[in-house]
Amino acid sequence: MATPPEPPSGAPAEPVAGGPSARDVRRWRRYLADERAEAASYRDLASRRTGEEREILLALADAERRHEQHWLDLLGDDVGRPLRGDWRSRSLGWLARRFGGVFVLALAQRAEARSSYETDADATATMAADERIHEEVVRGLATRGRHRMSGTFRAAVFGANDGLVSNLALILGIGASGASNQTVLLSGLAGLLAGALSMGAGEYVSVRSQRELLDASTPSPHASAALPDLDVDANELALVYRARGMTAGEAEAHASEVLSTYTAQTQIAPAPDADEHETHGTAIGAAVSSFLFFASGALIPVLPYLLGLTGAAAVAVAAGLVGIALLATGATVGLLSGTSPVTRGLRQVAIGFGAALATYLLGRVFGATVG
């Protein structure tokens, strides 16, 4: 296949000499459909945003239109009827129209990372570079949303997985020791309630303590109020900046600048634009999320026993349900982090079943010893 020379940035592509093959036409039409779908997704996302974020998303849509034009130029009269984008691009568009949140941005980030333009001879180096940069742009847009949800989301994922694994391990361990079906069921329900309460209380104390530590590190407004009365020659303000990591020279220069430009609104060390508390969430939110998700996860391995199953059948169904749930939680984390959902899901399953198997074997050993 004759490879067209790479046009300069922004220039239209040259058609292939002698005409493209049928395979080339199919591939180019597929690329064209994907670019159109991605541009539409960015426009849909922009329709739910305002200000700078909206402008960035519209700029990404314009960039996808430039890529679209490249394939239109190559196809010429072979454009044919418009194709639908692949299932990933269409799913992204559907989610963008209905949700438009961090979940969609994470999917968009992953879609940009999957670009095959770097290895396709008919795509320009500029297009491949664009896709790399688009990934970073979308990553930046998704970062603040990830920060806002990270505290509560962490508690939810941790709670759900802890409930799934700990209660499955508890049920398997007690069942392997030779206990009756009723004992297994009661143990599972007790584990659900005790674990959920413990997780909720633990998350509340953990997040509350973390926020109090952050508050303790924030400069006091009373110190800023003392600025006009400081001895300019002694300049003890420099010690504040040295204590916060500046060198002696940097601290002296910064302190002098603060004192020379002082107004009633001046603060010794202004709070950062991004709220550090966002990455931890609220204590109540984390506690409620952890309680509910632990209880939901812990209920799953108990379901077969509640439905009347016993013995090996109950164990098999419980393990199967827990495996599906672990796969789902791992895949969700993978999607939101912009990484492979399959890899994250399988990792979650392997870790969860590994812990449950260890408990089951201990139950067998304990049962044999007691017996």
CSV table of C-alpha atoms in Angstrom, one decimal:
chain,number,residue,atom,x,y,z
A,1,MET,CA,0.0,0.0,0.0
A,2,ALA,CA,1.3,3.4,-0.9
A,3,THR,CA,1.5,5.6,2.2
A,4,PRO,CA,0.6,9.2,1.6
A,5,PRO,CA,3.2,11.7,2.7
A,6,GLU,CA,2.5,13.4,6.0
A,7,PRO,CA,1.0,16.8,5.5
A,8,PRO,CA,2.1,19.7,7.6
A,9,SER,CA,0.1,20.5,10.7
A,10,GLY,CA,-3.4,21.6,9.8
A,11,ALA,CA,-3.0,20.8,6.1
A,12,PRO,CA,-5.4,18.4,4.3
A,13,ALA,CA,-4.3,14.9,3.7
A,14,GLU,CA,-3.2,13.9,0.1
A,15,PRO,CA,-5.2,11.1,-1.5
A,16,VAL,CA,-3.4,7.8,-2.0
A,17,ALA,CA,-1.9,7.4,-5.5
A,18,GLY,CA,-3.7,4.8,-7.5
A,19,GLY,CA,-6.6,4.7,-5.2
A,20,PRO,CA,-7.0,3.1,-1.8
A,21,SER,CA,-7.7,-0.6,-1.2
A,22,ALA,CA,-11.1,-1.8,0.1
A,23,ARG,CA,-9.4,-2.5,3.5
A,24,ASP,CA,-8.0,1.0,3.7
A,25,VAL,CA,-11.4,2.5,2.9
A,26,ARG,CA,-13.1,0.5,5.7
A,27,ARG,CA,-10.4,1.5,8.2
A,28,TRP,CA,-10.6,5.1,7.3
A,29,ARG,CA,-14.4,5.1,7.5
A,30,ARG,CA,-14.2,3.6,10.9
A,31,TYR,CA,-11.7,6.3,12.0
A,32,LEU,CA,-14.0,8.9,10.6
A,33,ALA,CA,-17.0,7.5,12.5
A,34,ASP,CA,-15.0,7.4,15.8
A,35,GLU,CA,-13.8,11.0,15.4
A,36,ARG,CA,-17.4,12.1,14.8
A,37,ALA,CA,-18.6,10.2,17.8
A,38,GLU,CA,-15.9,11.6,20.1
A,39,ALA,CA,-16.5,15.2,18.9
A,40,ALA,CA,-20.2,14.8,19.6
A,41,SER,CA,-19.4,13.4,23.1
A,42,TYR,CA,-17.2,16.4,23.9
A,43,ARG,CA,-20.0,18.8,22.7
A,44,ASP,CA,-22.5,16.9,24.9
A,45,LEU,CA,-20.2,17.2,27.9
A,46,ALA,CA,-19.6,21.0,27.1
A,47,SER,CA,-23.4,21.5,27.1
A,48,ARG,CA,-23.4,20.6,30.8
A,49,ARG,CA,-20.5,22.8,31.7
A,50,THR,CA,-19.8,26.6,32.0
A,51,GLY,CA,-16.9,28.9,31.8
A,52,GLU,CA,-13.4,27.6,31.2
A,53,GLU,CA,-14.3,23.9,31.4
A,54,ARG,CA,-16.9,24.4,28.6
A,55,GLU,CA,-14.4,26.2,26.4
A,56,ILE,CA,-11.8,23.4,26.9
A,57,LEU,CA,-14.3,20.7,25.9
A,58,LEU,CA,-15.4,22.7,22.8
A,59,ALA,CA,-11.8,23.1,21.8
A,60,LEU,CA,-11.4,19.3,22.1
A,61,ALA,CA,-14.4,18.8,19.9
A,62,ASP,CA,-12.8,21.2,17.3
A,63,ALA,CA,-9.6,19.1,17.4
A,64,GLU,CA,-11.6,16.0,16.7
A,65,ARG,CA,-13.2,17.8,13.7
A,66,ARG,CA,-9.7,18.5,12.3
A,67,HIS,CA,-9.0,14.7,12.6
A,68,GLU,CA,-12.3,14.0,10.9
A,69,GLN,CA,-11.3,16.3,8.0
A,70,HIS,CA,-8.1,14.3,7.5
A,71,TRP,CA,-10.1,11.1,6.9
A,72,LEU,CA,-12.6,12.9,4.7
A,73,ASP,CA,-9.7,14.1,2.5
A,74,LEU,CA,-8.2,10.6,2.2
A,75,LEU,CA,-11.6,9.0,1.5
A,76,GLY,CA,-12.6,11.5,-1.2
A,77,ASP,CA,-15.5,10.0,-3.1
A,78,ASP,CA,-15.3,6.8,-1.0
A,79,VAL,CA,-16.8,8.4,2.1
A,80,GLY,CA,-20.1,6.5,1.5
A,81,ARG,CA,-22.9,6.4,4.1
A,82,PRO,CA,-21.8,7.5,7.6
A,83,LEU,CA,-20.9,4.6,9.9
A,84,ARG,CA,-21.6,4.4,13.5
A,85,GLY,CA,-18.7,4.7,15.9
A,86,ASP,CA,-17.4,1.7,17.8
A,87,TRP,CA,-19.3,0.6,20.9
A,88,ARG,CA,-16.9,2.5,23.2
A,89,SER,CA,-17.4,5.8,21.4
A,90,ARG,CA,-21.2,5.3,21.2
A,91,SER,CA,-21.3,4.4,24.9
A,92,LEU,CA,-19.3,7.4,25.8
A,93,GLY,CA,-21.7,9.6,23.9
A,94,TRP,CA,-24.8,8.0,25.5
A,95,LEU,CA,-23.3,8.5,29.0
A,96,ALA,CA,-22.2,12.1,28.2
A,97,ARG,CA,-25.8,13.0,27.2
A,98,ARG,CA,-27.3,11.5,30.3
A,99,PHE,CA,-24.7,12.0,33.1
A,100,GLY,CA,-21.8,14.2,32.0
A,101,GLY,CA,-19.8,13.7,35.2
A,102,VAL,CA,-16.4,12.4,36.2
A,103,PHE,CA,-17.3,8.9,35.2
A,104,VAL,CA,-17.7,10.1,31.6
A,105,LEU,CA,-14.5,12.1,31.7
A,106,ALA,CA,-12.7,9.0,33.0
A,107,LEU,CA,-14.0,7.0,30.0
A,108,ALA,CA,-13.0,9.8,27.6
A,109,GLN,CA,-9.5,9.7,29.1
A,110,ARG,CA,-9.3,6.0,28.5
A,111,ALA,CA,-10.6,6.4,25.0
A,112,GLU,CA,-7.9,8.9,24.1
A,113,ALA,CA,-5.3,6.6,25.5
A,114,ARG,CA,-6.4,3.8,23.2
A,115,SER,CA,-5.7,5.8,20.0
A,116,SER,CA,-3.9,3.7,17.4
A,117,TYR,CA,-2.7,6.7,15.3
A,118,GLU,CA,0.9,6.3,16.4
A,119,THR,CA,1.1,2.9,14.6
A,120,ASP,CA,-1.1,3.8,11.7
A,121,ALA,CA,0.8,4.9,8.6
A,122,ASP,CA,-2.1,6.9,7.3
A,123,ALA,CA,-2.5,9.0,10.4
A,124,THR,CA,-0.1,12.0,10.8
A,125,ALA,CA,2.3,12.5,13.6
A,126,THR,CA,0.4,15.6,14.6
A,127,MET,CA,-2.8,13.6,15.0
A,128,ALA,CA,-1.0,11.1,17.2
A,129,ALA,CA,0.4,13.9,19.3
A,130,ASP,CA,-3.0,15.5,19.6
A,131,GLU,CA,-4.4,12.3,21.0
A,132,ARG,CA,-1.7,12.1,23.6
A,133,ILE,CA,-2.3,15.7,24.7
A,134,HIS,CA,-6.1,15.2,24.7
A,135,GLU,CA,-5.6,12.4,27.2
A,136,GLU,CA,-3.8,14.8,29.5
A,137,VAL,CA,-6.4,17.5,29.0
A,138,VAL,CA,-9.2,15.2,29.9
A,139,ARG,CA,-7.2,13.8,32.9
A,140,GLY,CA,-6.9,17.4,34.1
A,141,LEU,CA,-10.7,18.0,33.7
A,142,ALA,CA,-11.4,14.8,35.6
A,143,THR,CA,-9.0,15.5,38.5
A,144,ARG,CA,-11.1,17.9,40.4
A,145,GLY,CA,-14.1,15.6,40.2
A,146,ARG,CA,-12.0,12.7,41.4
A,147,HIS,CA,-10.8,14.8,44.3
A,148,ARG,CA,-14.3,15.7,45.3
A,149,MET,CA,-15.5,12.1,45.3
A,150,SER,CA,-12.3,10.4,46.5
A,151,GLY,CA,-13.1,10.4,50.2
A,152,THR,CA,-16.6,9.0,50.0
A,153,PHE,CA,-15.7,6.8,47.1
A,154,ARG,CA,-12.7,5.3,48.9
A,155,ALA,CA,-14.9,4.5,51.9
A,156,ALA,CA,-17.6,3.0,49.6
A,157,VAL,CA,-15.2,0.8,47.7
A,158,PHE,CA,-13.3,-0.2,50.9
A,159,GLY,CA,-16.6,-0.9,52.7
A,160,ALA,CA,-18.1,-3.0,49.9
A,161,ASN,CA,-15.0,-5.1,49.4
A,162,ASP,CA,-14.4,-5.6,53.1
A,163,GLY,CA,-18.1,-6.7,53.5
A,164,LEU,CA,-17.8,-9.1,50.6
A,165,VAL,CA,-14.5,-10.7,51.5
A,166,SER,CA,-14.8,-10.7,55.3
A,167,ASN,CA,-18.3,-12.2,55.4
A,168,LEU,CA,-17.6,-14.7,52.7
A,169,ALA,CA,-14.4,-15.7,54.6
A,170,LEU,CA,-16.4,-15.9,57.9
A,171,ILE,CA,-19.1,-18.1,56.3
A,172,LEU,CA,-16.6,-20.4,54.6
A,173,GLY,CA,-14.5,-20.7,57.8
A,174,ILE,CA,-17.4,-21.5,60.0
A,175,GLY,CA,-19.0,-23.8,57.5
A,176,ALA,CA,-15.7,-25.7,57.0
A,177,SER,CA,-15.5,-26.2,60.8
A,178,GLY,CA,-18.6,-28.4,60.6
A,179,ALA,CA,-21.1,-25.9,62.1
A,180,SER,CA,-24.8,-26.3,61.3
A,181,ASN,CA,-26.5,-24.3,58.5
A,182,GLN,CA,-28.3,-22.2,61.1
A,183,THR,CA,-25.0,-21.3,62.9
A,184,VAL,CA,-23.5,-20.3,59.6
A,185,LEU,CA,-26.5,-18.0,58.8
A,186,LEU,CA,-26.5,-16.4,62.2
A,187,SER,CA,-22.8,-15.9,62.1
A,188,GLY,CA,-23.1,-14.2,58.7
A,189,LEU,CA,-25.8,-11.8,59.9
A,190,ALA,CA,-23.9,-11.0,63.0
A,191,GLY,CA,-20.8,-10.4,61.0
A,192,LEU,CA,-22.8,-8.1,58.7
A,193,LEU,CA,-24.1,-5.9,61.5
A,194,ALA,CA,-20.9,-5.8,63.6
A,195,GLY,CA,-18.7,-5.1,60.6
A,196,ALA,CA,-21.0,-2.4,59.2
A,197,LEU,CA,-21.1,-0.6,62.5
A,198,SER,CA,-17.4,-1.0,63.0
A,199,MET,CA,-16.6,0.3,59.5
A,200,GLY,CA,-18.9,3.3,59.9
A,201,ALA,CA,-17.5,4.3,63.2
A,202,GLY,CA,-13.9,3.7,62.0
A,203,GLU,CA,-14.4,5.9,58.9
A,204,TYR,CA,-16.0,8.7,60.9
A,205,VAL,CA,-13.1,8.8,63.4
A,206,SER,CA,-10.5,8.5,60.6
A,207,VAL,CA,-11.8,11.2,58.3
A,208,ARG,CA,-12.6,13.5,61.3
A,209,SER,CA,-9.1,13.1,62.6
A,210,GLN,CA,-7.6,13.8,59.2
A,211,ARG,CA,-9.6,17.0,58.7
A,212,GLU,CA,-8.6,18.2,62.2
A,213,LEU,CA,-5.0,17.6,61.4
A,214,LEU,CA,-5.4,19.7,58.2
A,215,ASP,CA,-7.2,22.4,60.1
A,216,ALA,CA,-4.3,22.5,62.6
A,217,SER,CA,-1.8,23.1,59.8
A,218,THR,CA,-3.7,26.1,58.3
A,219,PRO,CA,-2.3,29.5,59.2
A,220,SER,CA,-4.2,31.3,61.9
A,221,PRO,CA,-6.0,34.5,60.9
A,222,HIS,CA,-4.8,36.0,64.2
A,223,ALA,CA,-1.2,35.8,63.0
A,224,SER,CA,-2.1,37.7,59.8
A,225,ALA,CA,-3.7,40.4,61.9
A,226,ALA,CA,-0.3,41.0,63.6
A,227,LEU,CA,1.5,41.9,60.4
A,228,PRO,CA,1.2,45.8,60.7
A,229,ASP,CA,2.8,45.7,64.1
A,230,LEU,CA,5.9,43.6,63.2
A,231,ASP,CA,9.4,45.0,63.4
A,232,VAL,CA,10.3,45.4,59.8
A,233,ASP,CA,14.0,45.4,60.6
A,234,ALA,CA,13.9,42.2,62.6
A,235,ASN,CA,11.5,40.7,60.1
A,236,GLU,CA,10.4,37.7,62.1
A,237,LEU,CA,7.9,36.9,59.5
A,238,ALA,CA,10.7,35.2,57.5
A,239,LEU,CA,10.9,32.6,60.2
A,240,VAL,CA,7.3,31.5,59.3
A,241,TYR,CA,8.3,30.8,55.7
A,242,ARG,CA,11.5,29.1,56.7
A,243,ALA,CA,9.4,26.8,59.0
A,244,ARG,CA,7.3,26.0,56.0
A,245,GLY,CA,10.2,24.9,53.8
A,246,MET,CA,11.7,28.0,52.2
A,247,THR,CA,15.4,28.7,52.3
A,248,ALA,CA,16.6,31.6,54.4
A,249,GLY,CA,17.1,33.8,51.3
A,250,GLU,CA,13.7,33.0,49.9
A,251,ALA,CA,12.0,33.5,53.2
A,252,GLU,CA,13.6,36.9,53.7
A,253,ALA,CA,12.6,38.1,50.2
A,254,HIS,CA,9.1,36.8,50.5
A,255,ALA,CA,8.6,38.3,54.0
A,256,SER,CA,9.8,41.7,52.8
A,257,GLU,CA,7.4,41.6,49.9
A,258,VAL,CA,4.5,40.7,52.1
A,259,LEU,CA,5.3,43.5,54.6
A,260,SER,CA,5.8,46.1,51.8
A,261,THR,CA,2.5,45.3,50.1
A,262,TYR,CA,0.4,44.8,53.2
A,263,THR,CA,-3.3,45.5,53.1
A,264,ALA,CA,-6.2,44.6,55.4
A,265,GLN,CA,-6.8,41.5,53.3
A,266,THR,CA,-3.2,40.2,53.4
A,267,GLN,CA,-2.8,36.7,54.8
A,268,ILE,CA,0.5,35.2,56.0
A,269,ALA,CA,0.0,32.1,53.9
A,270,PRO,CA,-3.3,32.2,51.9
A,271,ALA,CA,-5.2,29.0,51.6
A,272,PRO,CA,-4.6,27.0,48.4
A,273,ASP,CA,-7.2,27.3,45.6
A,274,ALA,CA,-8.1,23.6,45.9
A,275,ASP,CA,-9.7,22.5,49.1
A,276,GLU,CA,-7.5,19.8,50.6
A,277,HIS,CA,-10.5,18.6,52.5
A,278,GLU,CA,-12.1,17.5,49.2
A,279,THR,CA,-9.7,14.5,48.9
A,280,HIS,CA,-10.9,13.2,52.3
A,281,GLY,CA,-14.7,13.9,52.1
A,282,THR,CA,-16.8,14.6,55.2
A,283,ALA,CA,-16.7,12.4,58.2
A,284,ILE,CA,-20.5,11.8,58.1
A,285,GLY,CA,-20.5,11.1,54.4
A,286,ALA,CA,-17.6,8.6,54.7
A,287,ALA,CA,-19.2,6.9,57.7
A,288,VAL,CA,-22.6,6.5,56.1
A,289,SER,CA,-21.1,5.4,52.8
A,290,SER,CA,-18.9,2.8,54.5
A,291,PHE,CA,-21.7,1.5,56.7
A,292,LEU,CA,-24.1,1.1,53.8
A,293,PHE,CA,-21.6,-0.4,51.3
A,294,PHE,CA,-20.2,-2.8,53.9
A,295,ALA,CA,-23.7,-4.0,54.8
A,296,SER,CA,-24.6,-4.4,51.1
A,297,GLY,CA,-21.4,-6.3,50.4
A,298,ALA,CA,-21.7,-8.5,53.5
A,299,LEU,CA,-25.3,-9.4,52.6
A,300,ILE,CA,-24.3,-11.0,49.3
A,301,PRO,CA,-22.6,-14.1,50.7
A,302,VAL,CA,-25.5,-14.6,53.2
A,303,LEU,CA,-28.2,-14.6,50.5
A,304,PRO,CA,-27.9,-18.3,49.6
A,305,TYR,CA,-28.5,-19.2,53.2
A,306,LEU,CA,-31.4,-16.8,53.5
A,307,LEU,CA,-32.9,-18.5,50.5
A,308,GLY,CA,-32.7,-21.9,52.0
A,309,LEU,CA,-29.6,-23.3,50.3
A,310,THR,CA,-27.3,-25.5,52.3
A,311,GLY,CA,-23.9,-27.2,52.1
A,312,ALA,CA,-21.8,-27.1,49.0
A,313,ALA,CA,-24.6,-25.5,46.9
A,314,ALA,CA,-24.8,-22.5,49.3
A,315,VAL,CA,-21.0,-22.1,49.3
A,316,ALA,CA,-20.8,-22.3,45.5
A,317,VAL,CA,-23.6,-19.7,45.0
A,318,ALA,CA,-22.1,-17.4,47.7
A,319,ALA,CA,-18.7,-17.6,46.1
A,320,GLY,CA,-20.1,-16.9,42.6
A,321,LEU,CA,-22.1,-13.9,43.7
A,322,VAL,CA,-19.1,-12.5,45.6
A,323,GLY,CA,-16.9,-13.0,42.6
A,324,ILE,CA,-19.3,-11.1,40.4
A,325,ALA,CA,-19.6,-8.3,42.9
A,326,LEU,CA,-15.8,-8.1,43.3
A,327,LEU,CA,-15.4,-8.0,39.6
A,328,ALA,CA,-17.9,-5.1,39.4
A,329,THR,CA,-16.3,-3.0,42.1
A,330,GLY,CA,-12.8,-3.5,40.6
A,331,ALA,CA,-14.0,-2.6,37.1
A,332,THR,CA,-15.7,0.5,38.5
A,333,VAL,CA,-12.4,1.6,40.1
A,334,GLY,CA,-10.6,0.9,36.9
A,335,LEU,CA,-13.0,3.0,34.8
A,336,LEU,CA,-12.9,6.0,37.2
A,337,SER,CA,-9.1,5.9,37.3
A,338,GLY,CA,-8.9,5.7,33.5
A,339,THR,CA,-7.2,2.3,33.6
A,340,SER,CA,-8.2,-1.1,32.4
A,341,PRO,CA,-11.5,-2.2,34.1
A,342,VAL,CA,-10.8,-5.9,33.3
A,343,THR,CA,-7.3,-5.9,35.0
A,344,ARG,CA,-8.6,-4.1,38.0
A,345,GLY,CA,-11.6,-6.4,38.3
A,346,LEU,CA,-9.6,-9.5,38.1
A,347,ARG,CA,-7.1,-8.2,40.6
A,348,GLN,CA,-10.0,-7.5,43.0
A,349,VAL,CA,-11.3,-11.1,42.5
A,350,ALA,CA,-7.9,-12.6,43.1
A,351,ILE,CA,-7.3,-10.7,46.3
A,352,GLY,CA,-10.8,-11.3,47.7
A,353,PHE,CA,-10.8,-15.1,46.9
A,354,GLY,CA,-7.3,-15.4,48.2
A,355,ALA,CA,-8.3,-14.1,51.6
A,356,ALA,CA,-11.5,-16.2,51.7
A,357,LEU,CA,-9.6,-19.3,50.8
A,358,ALA,CA,-7.1,-18.8,53.5
A,359,THR,CA,-9.9,-18.4,56.1
A,360,TYR,CA,-11.6,-21.5,54.7
A,361,LEU,CA,-8.5,-23.6,55.1
A,362,LEU,CA,-8.0,-22.3,58.7
A,363,GLY,CA,-11.6,-23.3,59.3
A,364,ARG,CA,-10.9,-26.8,58.0
A,365,VAL,CA,-7.9,-27.1,60.2
A,366,PHE,CA,-9.8,-25.8,63.3
A,367,GLY,CA,-12.7,-28.1,62.7
A,368,ALA,CA,-10.4,-31.1,62.4
A,369,THR,CA,-8.6,-30.1,65.6
A,370,VAL,CA,-11.8,-29.6,67.6
A,371,GLY,CA,-13.3,-32.7,66.2
